[in-house]
C-alpha cells in the first residue's frame, strides 16, 4: 500500500510537470504568433524608402529587437538596431525622471515654487501670487500655461542657446487656465522645468541627464547632439505634408537646434536604449529611484474627470484589461513611442523616420501590450 502511494504521488508529479510543460509550450507558441503578426504589420505598412525600429520586452526581458527599411534614402543605408532616431516628447519622461532624482536627493520638493530657482518666471503674462507654479505643475501639465510661447523663432536656433530661448519665451507665455484647474499640455512648461532643474542643481541640464540617467543605465547610444562618429547611424527624417509631399530639408535643419525645445524634445536615441529606460521604470536593472517615487511618476496627477490621465512625465492609458504607462513623441520627420505594462513586465518601443502614415506606432504599441496581456489570462 505504501509503495502504491509513492507510485501515485510520482505519477501525479510527472503529470503535473507534463501539464506545466504543455502549458508553457502553448504560451510560447502563442507568443511567437503575436510577435510574428506584429512584425508582419510593421513590414507591410512601412513606407517605401523609410525605416522603423523596435524592441519588445516580455516578462521583464528584451526578447525582440529589429529594424526594417531604409534609414537614409539618398545613401541607401539599411536600418539596423543601432539606427538613431529623434525621440521628440519622450524627452519629457527623462526630464521628469531627473526631477524625481533631485527630489529624492533633497535638492528640491515637488511643491517648491519655480520662482525660488528661476525668478524670471515672474515675467509670465498674468503671473501673480495666485498663479505661482510648482515643479509638480510643470511636470504633470497642470500649470495652465499655453502650449507654445508667442515668440517668433522660439523653436529655432542652436542647442547651445536653448536656455536663452527659454528666458526670451517666458515674457511671451501666458496662462490658459489657473494652475491645477485642468490638464493642459505645455511644451514651454517643460522648457521652463528643465531650466529650473538646472538652476536648482547648479549644473547644465544636459550634463545632469547624461550623468544621472544615461551613464548609470548604460544608455550609451543616446545624445542631445549626435557626435560626428555616430552621424552614419542617424536616420534621415522625412516630414510628410497633408498632400503627401515629402520635405527632407526641415528635419535636416532641426538637427542644428530647436531653440528652447531641449528638455521637452531634444533627445536622440535608439529603441534598445529606450528599452533600458523602460526596465529601470519597471523597477528592474539599476535602481535610480525608490519604489514610491517611481509609483508617483506613474500615478495619474491630473484633475478628476479630465479627459487625459497623466502622471509626472508619463501618460497613462487604461482599459478593462491593463494599464499602459508611456509617452509618444513627434518632431519634423520622426515619430517615436515608448510604452510598458508594469504589472506584467511587458514593454515596447517603436521609432520611425517619417512623420505621417502607417504604421500608427502609438496604437500598435498599445494593441501589442494588450495581446501580450491576454496570454497571461
Coordinates of C-alpha atoms in Angstrom, one line a residue:
X1 CA 0.0 0.0 0.0
X2 CA 2.9 2.3 0.9
X3 CA 4.6 1.7 -2.4
X4 CA 1.3 2.3 -4.2
X5 CA 1.0 5.7 -2.5
X6 CA 4.5 6.7 -3.6
X7 CA 3.8 5.5 -7.1
X8 CA 0.6 7.5 -7.2
X9 CA 2.4 10.6 -6.0
X10 CA 5.2 10.1 -8.6
X11 CA 2.6 9.8 -11.4
X12 CA 0.8 13.0 -10.2
X13 CA 4.1 14.9 -10.1
X14 CA 5.1 13.7 -13.6
X15 CA 1.6 14.5 -15.0
X16 CA 1.8 17.9 -13.3
X17 CA 5.2 18.6 -14.9
X18 CA 4.0 17.4 -18.3
X19 CA 0.9 19.6 -17.9
X20 CA 3.1 22.6 -17.0
X21 CA 5.4 21.9 -19.9
X22 CA 2.5 21.7 -22.2
X23 CA 1.0 24.9 -20.9
X24 CA 4.4 26.6 -21.3
X25 CA 4.7 25.4 -24.9
X26 CA 1.2 26.7 -25.7
X27 CA 2.1 30.1 -24.3
X28 CA 5.4 30.1 -26.1
X29 CA 3.7 29.3 -29.4
X30 CA 1.0 32.0 -28.8
X31 CA 3.7 34.5 -28.0
X32 CA 5.5 33.7 -31.3
X33 CA 2.3 34.1 -33.2
X34 CA 1.6 37.5 -31.6
X35 CA 5.1 38.8 -32.4
X36 CA 5.0 37.4 -35.9
X37 CA 1.8 39.2 -36.6
X38 CA 3.2 42.4 -35.1
X39 CA 6.3 42.1 -37.2
X40 CA 4.4 41.5 -40.4
X41 CA 2.3 44.6 -39.8
X42 CA 5.4 46.7 -39.3
X43 CA 6.9 45.4 -42.6
X44 CA 3.7 45.6 -44.6
X45 CA 2.8 49.1 -43.6
X46 CA 6.3 50.6 -43.7
X47 CA 6.7 53.5 -46.1
X48 CA 9.0 53.0 -49.1
X49 CA 12.5 54.3 -48.5
X50 CA 11.9 54.8 -44.8
X51 CA 12.6 52.8 -41.7
X52 CA 11.1 51.6 -38.4
X53 CA 12.9 50.0 -35.5
X54 CA 11.6 48.5 -32.3
X55 CA 12.1 46.5 -29.2
X56 CA 9.7 44.2 -27.3
X57 CA 10.1 43.3 -23.6
X58 CA 8.2 40.3 -22.2
X59 CA 8.4 39.2 -18.6
X60 CA 11.0 41.8 -17.8
X61 CA 13.4 40.7 -20.6
X62 CA 14.1 42.1 -24.1
X63 CA 13.1 39.3 -26.4
X64 CA 12.9 41.0 -29.7
X65 CA 14.9 43.8 -31.3
X66 CA 14.7 44.5 -35.0
X67 CA 14.8 47.2 -37.7
X68 CA 13.2 47.4 -41.1
X69 CA 13.6 49.5 -44.2
X70 CA 16.0 52.3 -45.2
X71 CA 17.4 54.8 -42.7
X72 CA 18.9 57.1 -45.4
X73 CA 17.2 57.0 -48.8
X74 CA 19.9 59.0 -50.5
X75 CA 22.8 56.7 -49.4
X76 CA 20.6 53.6 -49.4
X77 CA 21.6 52.7 -45.9
X78 CA 19.7 49.8 -44.4
X79 CA 18.3 50.4 -40.9
X80 CA 19.6 48.2 -38.1
X81 CA 19.3 48.1 -34.3
X82 CA 21.9 50.8 -33.9
X83 CA 20.0 53.3 -36.1
X84 CA 19.4 56.6 -34.2
X85 CA 16.1 58.5 -34.3
X86 CA 14.8 61.5 -32.6
X87 CA 12.6 60.8 -29.5
X88 CA 10.6 64.0 -29.5
X89 CA 8.4 64.4 -26.4
X90 CA 9.7 61.1 -24.9
X91 CA 12.4 63.5 -23.7
X92 CA 9.8 64.8 -21.2
X93 CA 9.9 61.5 -19.4
X94 CA 13.6 61.8 -18.9
X95 CA 13.2 65.4 -17.6
X96 CA 10.6 64.3 -15.1
X97 CA 12.7 61.4 -14.1
X98 CA 15.6 63.7 -13.4
X99 CA 13.3 65.9 -11.4
X100 CA 12.4 62.9 -9.2
X101 CA 16.0 62.1 -8.7
X102 CA 16.6 65.7 -7.4
X103 CA 13.5 65.3 -5.2
X104 CA 14.9 62.0 -3.8
X105 CA 18.3 63.7 -3.1
X106 CA 16.5 66.5 -1.2
X107 CA 17.6 69.2 -3.7
X108 CA 14.0 70.3 -4.4
X109 CA 10.5 69.3 -3.4
X110 CA 7.6 68.9 -5.9
X111 CA 5.7 71.7 -4.1
X112 CA 8.6 74.2 -4.4
X113 CA 7.6 77.3 -6.4
X114 CA 9.7 77.6 -9.6
X115 CA 10.4 81.2 -8.7
X116 CA 12.7 80.0 -5.9
X117 CA 15.2 78.9 -8.6
X118 CA 14.0 80.7 -11.6
X119 CA 12.8 84.2 -10.6
X120 CA 12.5 85.1 -14.2
X121 CA 9.3 83.1 -14.3
X122 CA 7.6 86.1 -12.6
X123 CA 7.7 87.7 -16.1
X124 CA 5.0 85.3 -17.3
X125 CA 1.9 87.1 -18.6
X126 CA -0.6 87.0 -15.8
X127 CA 1.8 85.8 -13.1
X128 CA 0.8 86.7 -9.6
X129 CA 0.7 85.2 -6.1
X130 CA -2.4 83.3 -7.1
X131 CA -0.7 81.7 -10.2
X132 CA 2.5 80.5 -8.7
X133 CA 3.8 77.5 -10.5
X134 CA 5.5 74.5 -8.8
X135 CA 7.7 71.7 -10.1
X136 CA 4.7 69.3 -9.9
X137 CA 2.5 71.7 -12.0
X138 CA 5.0 71.8 -14.8
X139 CA 5.7 68.0 -14.7
X140 CA 2.1 67.0 -14.9
X141 CA 0.9 69.7 -17.3
X142 CA -1.4 71.4 -14.8
X143 CA 0.4 74.7 -14.8
X144 CA -2.2 76.2 -17.0
X145 CA 0.4 77.6 -19.4
X146 CA -0.2 77.7 -23.2
X147 CA 1.4 75.0 -25.3
X148 CA 3.9 77.2 -27.1
X149 CA 5.2 80.8 -26.4
X150 CA 4.1 83.6 -28.6
X151 CA 7.6 84.3 -29.7
X152 CA 8.7 84.1 -33.3
X153 CA 11.7 81.8 -33.6
X154 CA 11.3 80.3 -30.1
X155 CA 11.7 76.8 -31.6
X156 CA 14.7 77.6 -33.8
X157 CA 18.3 78.2 -33.0
X158 CA 21.4 76.3 -31.8
X159 CA 21.2 73.9 -29.0
X160 CA 23.9 75.9 -27.1
X161 CA 21.4 78.8 -26.8
X162 CA 18.4 76.9 -25.6
X163 CA 18.4 78.5 -22.1
X164 CA 18.4 81.9 -23.6
X165 CA 15.4 81.0 -25.8
X166 CA 13.5 79.8 -22.7
X167 CA 14.2 83.1 -20.9
X168 CA 13.1 85.1 -24.0
X169 CA 10.0 82.9 -24.2
X170 CA 8.8 83.5 -20.7
X171 CA 7.5 87.1 -21.1
X172 CA 5.7 85.8 -24.3
X173 CA 4.0 83.0 -22.5
X174 CA 0.6 83.3 -20.8
X175 CA -2.0 81.2 -18.9
X176 CA -4.9 79.4 -20.5
X177 CA -6.1 78.2 -17.1
X178 CA -5.4 78.6 -13.5
X179 CA -2.8 76.2 -12.0
X180 CA -4.4 72.8 -11.1
X181 CA -7.6 73.7 -12.9
X182 CA -7.1 71.1 -15.7
X183 CA -4.6 69.1 -17.8
X184 CA -3.2 71.4 -20.5
X185 CA -0.2 70.1 -22.4
X186 CA 2.6 72.7 -22.5
X187 CA 5.9 72.4 -24.3
X188 CA 7.2 75.7 -22.9
X189 CA 6.2 74.4 -19.5
X190 CA 8.8 71.6 -19.8
X191 CA 11.4 74.0 -21.2
X192 CA 10.9 76.1 -18.0
X193 CA 11.1 72.9 -15.9
X194 CA 14.4 71.8 -17.4
X195 CA 16.0 75.2 -16.8
X196 CA 14.7 75.4 -13.2
X197 CA 16.1 71.9 -12.5
X198 CA 19.4 73.0 -13.9
X199 CA 19.4 76.1 -11.6
X200 CA 18.4 74.1 -8.6
X201 CA 21.2 71.5 -9.1
X202 CA 23.7 74.2 -10.2
X203 CA 24.7 72.2 -13.3
X204 CA 23.8 72.3 -17.0
X205 CA 20.6 70.3 -17.8
X206 CA 22.2 68.1 -20.5
X207 CA 25.0 67.1 -18.2
X208 CA 22.5 66.2 -15.5
X209 CA 20.6 63.9 -17.8
X210 CA 23.8 62.2 -19.0
X211 CA 25.3 61.8 -15.5
X212 CA 22.2 60.8 -13.6
X213 CA 20.3 58.7 -16.2
X214 CA 22.4 57.8 -19.3
X215 CA 25.6 56.7 -17.6
X216 CA 24.2 54.6 -14.7
X217 CA 21.7 52.8 -17.1
X218 CA 24.4 52.3 -19.7
X219 CA 22.3 54.2 -22.2
X220 CA 25.3 54.7 -24.5
X221 CA 23.8 55.5 -27.9
X222 CA 21.6 58.5 -26.9
X223 CA 22.5 62.1 -27.2
X224 CA 21.4 65.7 -27.3
X225 CA 24.0 66.3 -30.1
X226 CA 24.8 63.3 -32.2
X227 CA 28.7 63.0 -32.3
X228 CA 30.5 63.0 -35.6
X229 CA 31.4 59.3 -35.3
X230 CA 27.7 58.4 -35.0
X231 CA 26.3 60.5 -37.8
X232 CA 26.4 57.5 -40.1
X233 CA 23.8 55.8 -37.8
X234 CA 21.5 58.8 -37.7
X235 CA 18.3 58.1 -39.7
X236 CA 17.3 60.8 -42.2
X237 CA 13.9 62.2 -41.3
X238 CA 11.1 62.6 -43.8
X239 CA 8.5 65.3 -43.0
X240 CA 5.3 64.4 -44.8
X241 CA 2.8 67.1 -45.6
X242 CA -1.0 66.8 -45.8
X243 CA -0.9 66.1 -49.5
X244 CA 1.8 63.6 -49.2
X245 CA 4.7 65.9 -50.2
X246 CA 8.0 64.9 -48.6
X247 CA 10.2 67.6 -47.0
X248 CA 13.7 66.4 -46.2
X249 CA 15.1 69.9 -45.5
X250 CA 13.2 70.7 -42.4
X251 CA 14.2 67.6 -40.4
X252 CA 17.8 68.2 -41.5
X253 CA 17.7 71.8 -40.4
X254 CA 16.4 70.9 -37.0
X255 CA 19.4 68.8 -36.3
X256 CA 21.2 72.2 -35.8
X257 CA 18.9 73.0 -32.9
X258 CA 15.3 73.6 -32.0
X259 CA 15.6 76.7 -29.8
X260 CA 14.1 76.2 -26.3
X261 CA 13.0 72.6 -27.1
X262 CA 15.7 70.7 -25.3
X263 CA 14.1 69.4 -22.0
X264 CA 10.8 68.7 -23.9
X265 CA 12.1 67.2 -27.2
X266 CA 15.9 67.2 -27.6
X267 CA 17.0 63.6 -27.1
X268 CA 18.2 61.3 -29.9
X269 CA 18.1 57.6 -29.1
X270 CA 17.6 54.0 -30.2
X271 CA 14.9 51.5 -29.2
X272 CA 17.4 49.4 -27.3
X273 CA 18.5 52.4 -25.2
X274 CA 14.9 53.4 -24.5
X275 CA 14.2 49.8 -23.5
X276 CA 16.8 50.2 -20.8
X277 CA 14.9 53.2 -19.5
X278 CA 11.7 51.2 -19.5
X279 CA 13.3 48.4 -17.5
X280 CA 14.5 51.0 -15.0
X281 CA 11.0 52.4 -14.7
X282 CA 9.6 49.0 -14.1
X283 CA 11.9 48.6 -11.1
X284 CA 14.5 46.4 -12.8
X285 CA 18.2 47.0 -13.7
X286 CA 19.8 49.8 -11.8
X287 CA 17.6 51.3 -9.0
X288 CA 17.8 55.0 -9.5
X289 CA 14.5 55.9 -7.9
X290 CA 12.7 54.4 -4.9
X291 CA 9.7 52.3 -5.5
X292 CA 7.5 55.1 -4.1
X293 CA 9.0 57.7 -6.3
X294 CA 8.5 55.6 -9.4
X295 CA 4.9 54.9 -8.4
X296 CA 4.3 58.6 -8.0
X297 CA 5.5 59.2 -11.6
X298 CA 3.2 56.6 -12.9
X299 CA 0.1 57.6 -11.0
X300 CA -2.4 60.0 -12.5
X301 CA -1.8 63.6 -11.3
X302 CA -4.4 65.2 -13.4
X303 CA -7.7 66.6 -12.1
X304 CA -10.6 64.1 -11.6
X305 CA -12.7 63.7 -14.7
X306 CA -10.1 65.1 -17.0
X307 CA -10.0 63.5 -20.5
X308 CA -6.3 62.9 -20.2
X309 CA -4.6 60.8 -17.5
X310 CA -1.0 62.0 -16.9
X311 CA 1.5 61.4 -14.2
X312 CA 4.9 63.0 -13.9
X313 CA 6.4 62.8 -17.3
X314 CA 4.3 59.8 -18.3
X315 CA 0.9 59.3 -19.9
X316 CA -1.4 56.7 -18.5
X317 CA -3.8 54.7 -20.7
X318 CA -6.2 52.2 -19.3
X319 CA -8.9 49.7 -20.4
X320 CA -10.6 46.8 -18.6
X321 CA -7.5 44.6 -19.2
X322 CA -4.4 46.6 -18.5
X323 CA -2.8 49.9 -17.6
X324 CA -0.2 51.2 -20.0
X325 CA 2.4 53.8 -19.0
X326 CA 4.4 55.7 -21.6
X327 CA 4.9 58.6 -23.8
X328 CA 4.9 59.4 -27.5
X329 CA 7.0 61.8 -29.5
X330 CA 6.8 63.6 -32.8
X331 CA 9.1 66.2 -34.4
X332 CA 9.8 67.1 -38.0
X333 CA 10.5 63.8 -39.8
X334 CA 10.3 61.5 -36.8
X335 CA 7.8 59.6 -34.6
X336 CA 8.5 57.5 -31.5
X337 CA 6.6 55.7 -28.8
X338 CA 7.6 54.1 -25.5
X339 CA 5.0 52.1 -23.6
X340 CA 5.0 49.5 -20.8
X341 CA 2.7 47.3 -18.8
X342 CA 4.4 47.3 -15.4
X343 CA 2.0 44.8 -13.9
X344 CA 3.1 42.1 -16.3
X345 CA 6.7 43.2 -17.1
X346 CA 5.9 43.9 -20.8
X347 CA 7.0 46.8 -22.9
X348 CA 7.5 48.1 -26.4
X349 CA 9.5 50.8 -28.2
X350 CA 8.9 51.9 -31.8
X351 CA 10.7 54.6 -33.7
X352 CA 10.4 55.6 -37.3
X353 CA 12.0 58.3 -39.5
X354 CA 8.8 59.7 -41.1
X355 CA 6.1 61.9 -39.7
X356 CA 2.8 60.7 -41.1
X357 CA 1.2 57.5 -42.3
X358 CA 1.2 53.9 -41.1
X359 CA 2.2 52.1 -39.1
X360 CA 0.5 54.1 -36.3
X361 CA 3.1 53.3 -33.7
X362 CA 1.1 54.6 -30.7
X363 CA -1.9 52.4 -31.5
X364 CA 0.3 49.5 -32.5
X365 CA 2.2 49.6 -29.2
X366 CA -0.9 49.6 -27.1
X367 CA -2.5 46.8 -29.1
X368 CA 0.6 44.7 -28.8
X369 CA 0.7 45.1 -25.0
X370 CA -2.9 44.2 -24.9
X371 CA -2.3 41.0 -26.9
X372 CA 0.6 40.1 -24.6
X373 CA -1.6 40.7 -21.6
X374 CA -4.2 38.2 -23.0
X375 CA -1.5 35.5 -22.9
X376 CA -1.5 35.6 -19.1
X377 CA -5.2 35.2 -18.7

